[in-house]
Amino acid sequence: MSGYVLAIDQGTTSTRAIVFDGKMKVAGVGQKEFTQHYPKPGWVEHDPEEIWSSVLVTVRKAIEAAGITAKDIAALGITNQRETVVVWDRETGKPIHNAIVWQDRRTASYCEKLKRQDLEKLFTRRTGLLLDPYFSGTKLSWLLSNVRGARARASKGELCFGTIDTFLIWRLTGGKNFVTDATNASRTLMYNIGANEWDDELLDILRVPSTMLPEVKDCAADFGVTDPSLFDAEIPILGVAGDQQAATIGQACFERGMMKSTYGTGCFALLNTGADMVRSKNRLLTTIAYRLNGETTYALEGSIFIAGAAVQWLRDGLRAIQRASDSGELAAKADPLQEVYLVPAFTGLGAPYWDPDARGAIFGLTRNSGPEEIVRAALEAVCYQSRDLLDAMHKDWRSGSGQNTVLRVDGGMVASDWTMQRLADLLDAPVDRPTILETTALGAAWLAGSRAGVWPDREGFAKAWARDRRFEPNMDDKTRNTKLKGWKNAVKRTLTAG
C-alpha cells in the first residue's frame, strides 16, 4: 500500500491540506484563507459553507501538487480549530447559523450566571475546564436559545452539533458518519474526561439534548471514508485530533513531562501528564492529550487567545509592517531603553487570568516610541504570556519543574529567530524548533498513517523527530526580572478586576 497520507488542517484563519509521502515528508500543499466575520464587538463567526469549500479546494490542490491521485492516498487525518461550534440540519446538512468561533465572547454573561449558581466546580471536576466563553458548550446553548425554532428542532432530533472535525467528517462521508474524537469532545464543557462519555447532568444544565451529540472515538480510529465523488476515490478517514493535541502528537511529546507550545492565531502550551489527570490550582486546564487503543493520556494546558493574531493586527490594523515576516527584523531595531508593553487582550485574556472582559492596552509609550517599539512589544507579549503559562504549570506539576524544561515549539511565529530567542530569554529555558514546522498536520497524518499501517508506530515516530535549532537563553537575570515585573504590572492594570 502507498505510504501517502493526507492531512486536513482546518485552522482559524485558513485551511491547509498537506500530502505527506511515505518518509513523512511534505509532498504537496494547498492553502486558502477564508472570511472572518465580526457581527458585534467580541463576536467572531465563520461561514461553515466557506470552510467546507476551502477544504475541497485545498485538498484538490495538495493532491495535484504532490503529483498523485486520491487512489494513492492510504489514509486521511483531520485536525481542526477546537471549540468552534456548528449546528446543522440532520436531513439537509445545511448549517442553521454561522459557526461561532472559539475566540467569540458572546456568552460571557451566561458563564457568569453559571458561576453565580456555584456550578464552576462541577464543570471543572467533570471536564477539566473553566466556565469561560472560549468553550463550546455555552456557544451551543446560545444557538439553541437564539436561532428561531432551534431548541424545539433539537429536541425532536432534527439538528446535529459538532466541532469543525465532526462537520467536515459529516460532509466528507456524505452524511454517513456522525463522529468526533476524544480530544475535541474534551473541549466542549459537556464531556466527562474521567469517564470518557457525554455527561448528562452537564447537558441538562446547558439545556442541550443528547441526540445532538456525535459518537466519540479514539484519535486513531475508523471515522468513515470520503464520498468518491469528491476526490475521484474513497479515502479512509483514520485520524482526528484537535489542533493543539495534534501538534503535541506531531512534536512526539509522548512521554510524561514533555511540553510543546504552538504559536498560531493563539498560543497553546500542553504538558503531558500521562495517565495522571492533574487538577490545576493555577487556572490551567486539564484536558485529554490523546486517546489511543482505549487508553487516555492527559495534559495540562494553558491557552493564550492572541499570538500570531497580534502580528496580523500590526500588519492589517496598524499597517506597521507589510508582511508578518518583517516583524522580527523591525523588533530588533527597537530602542532597548524604552520598555513598551502590549497586553493583547483583544478578545479577553486566557490562562492563567481568564478575564473575558479585559481589552487590549499599551503601556510605557513615550514621544520617541515608534513602530519598532510597538512591534517588539507585540512579539514580547507572546513570550511573556508563555512565561505565565510555564510558571503556572510548574506550580501545578512539580515533578515537571526545574531547570530541565525544554519547550518544543511550532506554528507560524516560530520561523522568527528573534522571537524564539526572546522566548528562550524570558522563559530562561531552551526552546527547540523542529525541522518540520507543520507539526499540527503531521500529528493528524501520523494518527491516520499509523492506523493504516503505512507509517511507523509511536516509538518509531518519536525517533524520527528532528530538531532544526535550539535557542538557549542568554539574557541576564536582572534584565529578565525587570522586564517580567513590568509585564505583571501591565497585566494588572488591564484586568477588569484589577
Short mmCIF file of C-alpha atoms in Angstrom, two decimals:
data_model
loop_
_atom_site.label_atom_id
_atom_site.label_comp_id
_atom_site.label_asym_id
_atom_site.label_seq_id
_atom_site.Cartn_x
_atom_site.Cartn_y
_atom_site.Cartn_z
CA MET A 1 0.00 0.00 0.00
CA SER A 2 1.15 3.56 -0.74
CA GLY A 3 2.64 5.48 2.15
CA TYR A 4 0.99 8.76 1.12
CA VAL A 5 -1.15 10.31 3.84
CA LEU A 6 -3.37 13.37 3.50
CA ALA A 7 -3.88 15.79 6.40
CA ILE A 8 -6.59 18.44 6.53
CA ASP A 9 -5.57 21.23 8.90
CA GLN A 10 -8.66 23.39 9.31
CA GLY A 11 -7.47 26.46 11.21
CA THR A 12 -8.96 29.71 12.46
CA THR A 13 -7.98 31.91 9.53
CA SER A 14 -7.17 29.42 6.79
CA THR A 15 -7.49 25.82 5.71
CA ARG A 16 -4.49 23.79 4.66
CA ALA A 17 -4.28 20.36 3.10
CA ILE A 18 -0.92 18.61 3.10
CA VAL A 19 0.09 15.38 1.41
CA PHE A 20 2.94 13.59 3.18
CA ASP A 21 4.90 10.83 1.46
CA GLY A 22 5.96 7.50 2.93
CA LYS A 23 9.01 9.12 4.55
CA MET A 24 6.74 11.62 6.32
CA LYS A 25 7.98 14.50 4.17
CA VAL A 26 5.71 17.15 2.65
CA ALA A 27 4.86 16.22 -0.95
CA GLY A 28 2.12 18.73 -1.74
CA VAL A 29 0.31 21.63 -0.08
CA GLY A 30 -2.87 23.58 -0.65
CA GLN A 31 -3.90 26.58 1.43
CA LYS A 32 -6.79 29.02 1.36
CA GLU A 33 -7.78 31.83 3.73
CA PHE A 34 -11.42 32.46 4.50
CA THR A 35 -13.51 35.33 5.82
CA GLN A 36 -13.61 36.38 9.46
CA HIS A 37 -16.99 37.81 10.49
CA TYR A 38 -17.34 40.22 13.43
CA PRO A 39 -21.09 40.95 13.83
CA LYS A 40 -20.58 42.76 17.15
CA PRO A 41 -17.62 43.69 19.36
CA GLY A 42 -16.24 40.49 20.86
CA TRP A 43 -18.22 38.27 18.47
CA VAL A 44 -16.39 36.12 15.90
CA GLU A 45 -18.07 33.89 13.30
CA HIS A 46 -17.18 31.77 10.27
CA ASP A 47 -19.37 30.66 7.39
CA PRO A 48 -19.35 26.81 7.55
CA GLU A 49 -20.05 26.61 3.83
CA GLU A 50 -16.97 28.71 3.10
CA ILE A 51 -14.92 26.42 5.35
CA TRP A 52 -16.27 23.38 3.51
CA SER A 53 -15.46 24.96 0.16
CA SER A 54 -11.92 25.76 1.35
CA VAL A 55 -11.41 22.11 2.31
CA LEU A 56 -12.41 20.86 -1.12
CA VAL A 57 -10.19 23.40 -2.88
CA THR A 58 -7.11 22.80 -0.73
CA VAL A 59 -7.34 19.00 -0.80
CA ARG A 60 -7.51 19.01 -4.60
CA LYS A 61 -4.60 21.46 -4.78
CA ALA A 62 -2.47 19.37 -2.43
CA ILE A 63 -3.12 16.16 -4.35
CA GLU A 64 -2.29 17.87 -7.63
CA ALA A 65 0.85 19.46 -6.18
CA ALA A 66 2.03 16.04 -4.97
CA GLY A 67 1.62 14.65 -8.47
CA ILE A 68 -0.60 11.80 -7.33
CA THR A 69 -4.27 10.86 -7.33
CA ALA A 70 -6.61 10.16 -4.44
CA LYS A 71 -6.19 6.43 -5.14
CA ASP A 72 -2.57 6.76 -3.99
CA ILE A 73 -3.58 8.04 -0.55
CA ALA A 74 -3.68 5.39 2.16
CA ALA A 75 -5.38 7.47 4.83
CA LEU A 76 -6.73 10.88 5.78
CA GLY A 77 -6.19 12.66 9.09
CA ILE A 78 -8.12 15.73 10.24
CA THR A 79 -7.07 18.40 12.71
CA ASN A 80 -9.13 21.47 13.43
CA GLN A 81 -9.65 24.69 15.33
CA ARG A 82 -11.17 23.49 18.57
CA GLU A 83 -14.25 24.77 20.43
CA THR A 84 -15.75 26.36 17.30
CA VAL A 85 -19.40 25.34 17.06
CA VAL A 86 -21.51 24.31 14.08
CA VAL A 87 -25.16 23.22 14.20
CA TRP A 88 -26.73 21.78 11.07
CA ASP A 89 -29.91 20.12 9.80
CA ARG A 90 -29.68 16.34 10.07
CA GLU A 91 -31.56 15.84 6.78
CA THR A 92 -30.12 18.55 4.54
CA GLY A 93 -26.69 19.01 6.15
CA LYS A 94 -27.16 22.79 5.99
CA PRO A 95 -25.98 24.90 8.96
CA ILE A 96 -28.68 26.81 10.80
CA HIS A 97 -26.31 29.70 11.62
CA ASN A 98 -22.72 30.77 11.11
CA ALA A 99 -20.17 28.85 13.14
CA ILE A 100 -19.39 30.55 16.45
CA VAL A 101 -15.60 30.67 16.75
CA TRP A 102 -13.55 29.74 19.80
CA GLN A 103 -12.48 33.40 20.14
CA ASP A 104 -16.10 34.56 20.47
CA ARG A 105 -17.06 36.13 23.82
CA ARG A 106 -20.84 36.49 23.46
CA THR A 107 -21.61 34.02 26.23
CA ALA A 108 -19.57 35.82 28.92
CA SER A 109 -22.68 36.87 30.85
CA TYR A 110 -24.10 33.33 30.66
CA CYS A 111 -20.84 31.95 32.06
CA GLU A 112 -21.02 34.48 34.90
CA LYS A 113 -24.60 33.40 35.61
CA LEU A 114 -23.50 29.76 35.89
CA LYS A 115 -20.65 30.80 38.20
CA ARG A 116 -23.08 32.67 40.44
CA GLN A 117 -25.03 29.42 40.69
CA ASP A 118 -21.82 27.88 42.06
CA LEU A 119 -21.53 25.47 39.12
CA GLU A 120 -17.95 26.08 38.01
CA LYS A 121 -16.51 23.48 40.39
CA LEU A 122 -18.87 20.86 38.96
CA PHE A 123 -17.91 21.65 35.38
CA THR A 124 -14.21 21.72 36.24
CA ARG A 125 -14.36 18.43 38.12
CA ARG A 126 -16.10 16.64 35.23
CA THR A 127 -14.49 18.33 32.21
CA GLY A 128 -11.20 19.82 33.43
CA LEU A 129 -12.30 23.17 32.02
CA LEU A 130 -13.40 26.51 33.43
CA LEU A 131 -16.65 28.33 32.77
CA ASP A 132 -15.47 30.62 30.01
CA PRO A 133 -16.99 31.65 26.65
CA TYR A 134 -13.98 30.01 24.99
CA PHE A 135 -15.50 26.54 25.21
CA SER A 136 -18.19 25.00 23.00
CA GLY A 137 -21.00 24.24 25.43
CA THR A 138 -22.21 27.76 26.16
CA LYS A 139 -21.95 28.66 22.46
CA LEU A 140 -24.20 25.72 21.60
CA SER A 141 -26.65 26.76 24.31
CA TRP A 142 -26.70 30.29 22.84
CA LEU A 143 -27.52 28.97 19.37
CA LEU A 144 -30.37 26.86 20.70
CA SER A 145 -31.78 29.89 22.55
CA ASN A 146 -31.30 32.50 19.83
CA VAL A 147 -31.92 30.80 16.48
CA ARG A 148 -35.66 30.67 15.85
CA GLY A 149 -37.06 27.20 16.49
CA ALA A 150 -33.66 25.64 17.13
CA ARG A 151 -34.35 24.25 20.59
CA ALA A 152 -37.59 22.63 19.54
CA ARG A 153 -35.98 21.13 16.47
CA ALA A 154 -33.04 19.87 18.52
CA SER A 155 -35.42 18.19 20.96
CA LYS A 156 -37.02 16.37 18.03
CA GLY A 157 -33.64 15.06 16.89
CA GLU A 158 -33.59 17.19 13.74
CA LEU A 159 -30.30 19.01 14.45
CA CYS A 160 -26.67 17.91 14.78
CA PHE A 161 -23.96 19.62 16.81
CA GLY A 162 -20.30 19.35 16.07
CA THR A 163 -16.94 20.96 16.33
CA ILE A 164 -15.34 21.53 12.93
CA ASP A 165 -13.99 17.98 12.67
CA THR A 166 -17.46 16.50 13.06
CA PHE A 167 -18.97 18.84 10.49
CA LEU A 168 -16.22 18.02 7.98
CA ILE A 169 -16.49 14.26 8.51
CA TRP A 170 -20.26 14.50 8.02
CA ARG A 171 -19.74 16.33 4.74
CA LEU A 172 -16.81 14.19 3.58
CA THR A 173 -18.74 10.97 4.13
CA GLY A 174 -21.95 12.25 2.58
CA GLY A 175 -23.74 12.38 5.95
CA LYS A 176 -22.99 8.73 6.78
CA ASN A 177 -20.74 9.31 9.79
CA PHE A 178 -21.61 11.49 12.79
CA VAL A 179 -18.48 11.21 14.94
CA THR A 180 -15.76 13.09 16.78
CA ASP A 181 -12.65 12.15 18.75
CA ALA A 182 -11.92 12.34 22.46
CA THR A 183 -9.73 15.46 22.24
CA ASN A 184 -12.37 17.59 20.54
CA ALA A 185 -15.09 16.24 22.82
CA SER A 186 -12.97 17.17 25.84
CA ARG A 187 -13.20 20.87 24.88
CA THR A 188 -16.99 21.18 24.86
CA LEU A 189 -17.83 21.58 28.59
CA MET A 190 -20.13 18.58 28.09
CA TYR A 191 -17.71 15.63 28.15
CA ASN A 192 -16.64 13.81 31.31
CA ILE A 193 -12.90 13.29 30.71
CA GLY A 194 -12.58 10.76 33.53
CA ALA A 195 -15.47 8.54 32.46
CA ASN A 196 -14.88 9.29 28.76
CA GLU A 197 -18.54 9.93 27.97
CA TRP A 198 -21.00 12.77 27.48
CA ASP A 199 -22.21 13.99 30.86
CA ASP A 200 -26.00 14.01 31.22
CA GLU A 201 -26.02 16.37 34.22
CA LEU A 202 -23.96 18.99 32.39
CA LEU A 203 -26.15 18.60 29.31
CA ASP A 204 -29.22 19.28 31.46
CA ILE A 205 -27.65 22.43 32.91
CA LEU A 206 -26.82 23.72 29.43
CA ARG A 207 -30.18 22.51 28.07
CA VAL A 208 -28.60 20.50 25.28
CA PRO A 209 -30.39 17.35 24.01
CA SER A 210 -28.05 14.35 23.90
CA THR A 211 -29.44 13.39 20.47
CA MET A 212 -27.47 16.32 19.00
CA LEU A 213 -24.11 14.89 20.02
CA PRO A 214 -21.76 12.75 17.92
CA GLU A 215 -20.23 9.41 18.83
CA VAL A 216 -16.81 9.82 20.46
CA LYS A 217 -13.92 7.68 19.17
CA ASP A 218 -10.20 7.26 19.83
CA CYS A 219 -7.91 9.66 17.97
CA ALA A 220 -6.82 6.84 15.65
CA ALA A 221 -9.96 5.02 14.59
CA ASP A 222 -12.30 4.34 11.69
CA PHE A 223 -14.16 7.60 11.05
CA GLY A 224 -15.57 6.53 7.68
CA VAL A 225 -14.49 7.01 4.07
CA THR A 226 -14.80 10.02 1.80
CA ASP A 227 -17.53 10.06 -0.82
CA PRO A 228 -15.76 9.02 -4.05
CA SER A 229 -17.44 11.85 -5.96
CA LEU A 230 -15.37 14.42 -4.02
CA PHE A 231 -11.84 13.37 -4.96
CA ASP A 232 -12.44 10.59 -7.53
CA ALA A 233 -11.72 7.86 -4.98
CA GLU A 234 -12.61 6.78 -1.46
CA ILE A 235 -10.08 7.81 1.19
CA PRO A 236 -10.30 6.22 4.67
CA ILE A 237 -10.51 8.80 7.47
CA LEU A 238 -8.40 7.20 10.20
CA GLY A 239 -7.14 10.00 12.43
CA VAL A 240 -8.70 13.02 14.18
CA ALA A 241 -7.41 15.38 16.87
CA GLY A 242 -7.98 18.98 17.86
CA ASP A 243 -5.21 21.23 16.60
CA GLN A 244 -3.27 21.58 19.85
CA GLN A 245 -3.41 17.89 20.64
CA ALA A 246 -2.39 17.11 17.05
CA ALA A 247 0.61 19.42 17.46
CA THR A 248 1.52 17.63 20.70
CA ILE A 249 1.48 14.34 18.79
CA GLY A 250 3.34 15.87 15.84
CA GLN A 251 6.04 17.04 18.27
CA ALA A 252 6.28 13.44 19.56
CA CYS A 253 5.53 14.58 23.12
CA PHE A 254 4.56 11.06 24.16
CA GLU A 255 6.42 10.99 27.50
CA ARG A 256 5.27 12.46 30.81
CA GLY A 257 6.82 15.87 31.36
CA MET A 258 7.30 16.70 27.69
CA MET A 259 5.94 20.11 26.71
CA LYS A 260 5.09 21.86 23.45
CA SER A 261 3.77 25.29 22.58
CA THR A 262 2.10 26.20 19.30
CA TYR A 263 2.22 29.80 18.07
CA GLY A 264 -0.57 30.27 15.57
CA THR A 265 -3.51 32.65 15.82
CA GLY A 266 -3.37 31.99 19.54
CA CYS A 267 -0.76 30.23 21.63
CA PHE A 268 -1.38 26.93 23.37
CA ALA A 269 1.04 25.12 25.64
CA LEU A 270 0.48 21.48 26.62
CA LEU A 271 2.35 19.48 29.23
CA ASN A 272 1.96 15.70 29.00
CA THR A 273 0.99 14.33 32.44
CA GLY A 274 0.49 10.74 31.30
CA ALA A 275 -2.32 8.79 32.93
CA ASP A 276 -2.49 11.38 35.73
CA MET A 277 -5.44 13.76 35.46
CA VAL A 278 -3.72 16.66 37.23
CA ARG A 279 -6.16 19.17 38.72
CA SER A 280 -4.81 22.68 38.29
CA LYS A 281 -4.75 25.10 41.20
CA ASN A 282 -3.45 27.88 38.96
CA ARG A 283 -6.27 28.34 36.46
CA LEU A 284 -4.87 25.98 33.85
CA LEU A 285 -6.97 23.39 32.05
CA THR A 286 -6.92 19.64 32.49
CA THR A 287 -7.57 18.08 29.11
CA ILE A 288 -7.20 14.93 27.06
CA ALA A 289 -3.90 14.94 25.16
CA TYR A 290 -4.88 11.90 23.10
CA ARG A 291 -6.69 8.59 23.39
CA LEU A 292 -5.12 5.60 21.64
CA ASN A 293 -6.27 1.98 21.84
CA GLY A 294 -8.76 2.99 24.52
CA GLU A 295 -6.05 4.42 26.80
CA THR A 296 -6.32 8.10 27.71
CA THR A 297 -3.29 10.36 28.15
CA TYR A 298 -3.94 13.68 29.88
CA ALA A 299 -2.30 17.09 29.75
CA LEU A 300 -2.21 20.43 31.47
CA GLU A 301 -2.94 23.19 29.01
CA GLY A 302 -2.54 26.94 29.02
CA SER A 303 -4.41 28.91 26.38
CA ILE A 304 -3.41 32.35 25.06
CA PHE A 305 -6.02 33.83 22.76
CA ILE A 306 -3.78 36.25 20.85
CA ALA A 307 -0.35 35.35 19.46
CA GLY A 308 0.01 35.44 15.69
CA ALA A 309 -3.22 37.43 15.63
CA ALA A 310 -1.24 40.31 17.16
CA VAL A 311 1.13 40.22 14.19
CA GLN A 312 -1.88 40.24 11.85
CA TRP A 313 -3.11 43.32 13.73
CA LEU A 314 0.25 45.01 13.25
CA ARG A 315 0.01 44.27 9.52
CA ASP A 316 -3.68 44.83 8.78
CA GLY A 317 -4.80 47.15 11.56
CA LEU A 318 -1.86 49.43 12.32
CA ARG A 319 -0.13 48.83 8.96
CA ALA A 320 3.14 48.93 10.88
CA ILE A 321 4.53 46.07 8.76
CA GLN A 322 3.86 44.89 5.23
CA ARG A 323 4.50 41.20 5.86
CA ALA A 324 4.30 39.17 9.05
CA SER A 325 7.86 38.01 8.40
CA ASP A 326 9.07 41.63 8.79
CA SER A 327 8.16 41.73 12.49
CA GLY A 328 11.34 40.21 13.93
CA GLU A 329 13.64 42.45 11.89
CA LEU A 330 11.72 45.56 12.96
CA ALA A 331 11.61 44.48 16.62
CA ALA A 332 15.39 44.09 16.61
CA LYS A 333 15.70 47.80 15.76
CA ALA A 334 13.65 48.95 18.77
CA ASP A 335 15.22 51.27 21.35
CA PRO A 336 16.43 48.98 24.18
CA LEU A 337 15.96 51.82 26.69
CA GLN A 338 12.21 52.01 26.05
CA GLU A 339 10.07 49.45 27.89
CA VAL A 340 6.80 49.35 25.96
CA TYR A 341 4.27 46.65 26.89
CA LEU A 342 1.33 45.47 24.78
CA VAL A 343 -1.29 43.41 26.59
CA PRO A 344 -3.14 41.88 23.61
CA ALA A 345 -6.50 41.32 25.29
CA PHE A 346 -8.39 41.95 22.05
CA THR A 347 -10.85 39.17 22.92
CA GLY A 348 -10.17 38.95 26.65
CA LEU A 349 -7.29 37.25 28.46
CA GLY A 350 -6.90 33.49 28.68
CA ALA A 351 -4.82 31.43 31.10
CA PRO A 352 -3.96 31.95 33.84
CA TYR A 353 -6.08 35.12 34.14
CA TRP A 354 -9.36 34.17 32.42
CA ASP A 355 -10.81 37.66 32.10
CA PRO A 356 -13.23 37.70 29.12
CA ASP A 357 -13.98 41.42 29.59
CA ALA A 358 -10.37 42.66 29.51
CA ARG A 359 -9.39 44.56 26.37
CA GLY A 360 -6.06 45.35 24.77
CA ALA A 361 -3.81 48.09 26.12
CA ILE A 362 -0.36 49.55 25.53
CA PHE A 363 1.78 50.87 28.39
CA GLY A 364 5.04 52.78 28.50
CA LEU A 365 4.67 54.87 25.36
CA THR A 366 6.83 57.99 25.11
CA ARG A 367 7.14 60.71 22.49
CA ASN A 368 10.01 58.73 20.98
CA SER A 369 8.04 55.47 20.68
CA GLY A 370 7.51 54.31 17.11
CA PRO A 371 6.60 51.24 15.06
CA GLU A 372 9.74 49.41 16.16
CA GLU A 373 8.86 49.60 19.85
CA ILE A 374 5.22 48.62 19.28
CA VAL A 375 6.18 45.65 17.08
CA ARG A 376 8.70 44.49 19.69
CA ALA A 377 6.02 44.81 22.40
CA ALA A 378 3.63 42.64 20.36
CA LEU A 379 6.21 39.88 19.92
CA GLU A 380 7.34 40.08 23.54
CA ALA A 381 3.71 39.82 24.70
CA VAL A 382 3.63 36.28 23.32
CA CYS A 383 6.81 35.46 25.23
CA TYR A 384 5.56 36.98 28.48
CA GLN A 385 2.30 35.07 28.27
CA SER A 386 4.25 31.87 27.62
CA ARG A 387 6.24 32.54 30.79
CA ASP A 388 2.97 32.95 32.72
CA LEU A 389 1.87 29.51 31.50
CA LEU A 390 5.20 27.84 32.28
CA ASP A 391 5.20 29.24 35.82
CA ALA A 392 1.65 28.00 36.41
CA MET A 393 2.48 24.54 35.06
CA HIS A 394 5.48 24.24 37.34
CA LYS A 395 3.32 25.11 40.34
CA ASP A 396 0.70 22.51 39.38
CA TRP A 397 3.06 19.68 38.47
CA ARG A 398 6.25 19.98 40.44
CA SER A 399 7.77 16.80 39.05
CA GLY A 400 7.92 18.66 35.74
CA SER A 401 9.57 21.78 37.15
CA GLY A 402 13.14 22.85 37.49
CA GLN A 403 15.86 23.71 35.01
CA ASN A 404 15.22 20.66 32.82
CA THR A 405 12.26 22.16 31.00
CA VAL A 406 12.74 22.18 27.23
CA LEU A 407 9.96 23.71 25.17
CA ARG A 408 9.24 22.26 21.73
CA VAL A 409 7.67 24.94 19.54
CA ASP A 410 5.75 25.07 16.29
CA GLY A 411 3.39 27.33 14.37
CA GLY A 412 3.91 30.26 12.04
CA MET A 413 5.61 32.56 14.55
CA VAL A 414 8.48 30.17 15.29
CA ALA A 415 10.07 30.95 11.91
CA SER A 416 11.24 34.23 13.51
CA ASP A 417 14.66 33.71 15.07
CA TRP A 418 14.32 36.97 17.01
CA THR A 419 11.05 35.90 18.60
CA MET A 420 12.33 32.44 19.52
CA GLN A 421 15.49 33.88 21.08
CA ARG A 422 13.45 36.35 23.11
CA LEU A 423 11.15 33.47 24.14
CA ALA A 424 14.14 31.46 25.44
CA ASP A 425 15.47 34.56 27.21
CA LEU A 426 12.22 35.32 29.04
CA LEU A 427 11.45 31.66 29.84
CA ASP A 428 15.02 31.09 31.00
CA ALA A 429 14.74 27.71 29.29
CA PRO A 430 15.88 26.15 25.99
CA VAL A 431 13.48 26.33 23.05
CA ASP A 432 13.63 23.61 20.38
CA ARG A 433 12.38 24.29 16.86
CA PRO A 434 11.78 21.14 14.78
CA THR A 435 12.79 20.62 11.18
CA ILE A 436 9.14 20.11 10.22
CA LEU A 437 7.14 23.14 11.33
CA GLU A 438 3.84 21.67 10.10
CA THR A 439 3.58 19.64 13.29
CA THR A 440 -0.19 20.04 13.65
CA ALA A 441 -0.83 18.50 10.25
CA LEU A 442 1.93 15.95 10.84
CA GLY A 443 0.27 14.81 14.07
CA ALA A 444 -3.05 14.23 12.31
CA ALA A 445 -1.24 12.46 9.48
CA TRP A 446 0.62 10.19 11.90
CA LEU A 447 -2.63 9.17 13.59
CA ALA A 448 -4.06 8.17 10.22
CA GLY A 449 -0.87 6.72 8.73
CA SER A 450 -0.04 4.57 11.75
CA ARG A 451 -3.63 3.34 11.89
CA ALA A 452 -3.39 2.40 8.21
CA GLY A 453 -0.14 0.54 8.88
CA VAL A 454 1.90 2.58 6.40
CA TRP A 455 3.69 4.81 8.93
CA PRO A 456 5.77 3.84 11.99
CA ASP A 457 4.37 3.18 15.44
CA ARG A 458 4.66 5.61 18.35
CA GLU A 459 8.26 4.71 19.20
CA GLY A 460 9.39 4.85 15.58
CA PHE A 461 7.71 8.20 15.06
CA ALA A 462 9.33 9.67 18.19
CA LYS A 463 12.77 8.57 16.96
CA ALA A 464 12.14 10.31 13.63
CA TRP A 465 11.53 13.71 15.29
CA ALA A 466 14.38 16.07 14.36
CA ARG A 467 15.46 19.45 15.71
CA ASP A 468 16.25 22.35 13.40
CA ARG A 469 17.70 24.63 16.08
CA ARG A 470 17.88 25.05 19.84
CA PHE A 471 17.64 28.59 21.25
CA GLU A 472 19.49 28.90 24.57
CA PRO A 473 18.68 31.76 26.99
CA ASN A 474 21.34 34.47 27.12
CA MET A 475 19.57 37.31 28.98
CA ASP A 476 20.94 38.20 32.40
CA ASP A 477 18.70 37.66 35.43
CA LYS A 478 18.43 41.35 36.32
CA THR A 479 17.18 42.34 32.86
CA ARG A 480 14.79 39.40 32.73
CA ASN A 481 13.32 40.09 36.17
CA THR A 482 12.88 43.79 35.41
CA LYS A 483 11.05 43.02 32.18
CA LEU A 484 8.84 40.38 33.85
CA LYS A 485 7.95 42.82 36.65
CA GLY A 486 6.92 45.41 34.05
CA TRP A 487 4.76 42.83 32.29
CA LYS A 488 2.99 41.82 35.50
CA ASN A 489 2.25 45.45 36.22
CA ALA A 490 0.82 45.97 32.71
CA VAL A 491 -1.46 42.94 33.05
CA LYS A 492 -2.64 44.03 36.48
CA ARG A 493 -3.65 47.40 35.05
CA THR A 494 -5.51 45.69 32.20
CA LEU A 495 -7.57 43.17 34.16
CA THR A 496 -11.13 44.34 34.74
CA ALA A 497 -10.95 43.14 38.33
CA GLY A 498 -7.66 44.98 38.81
#
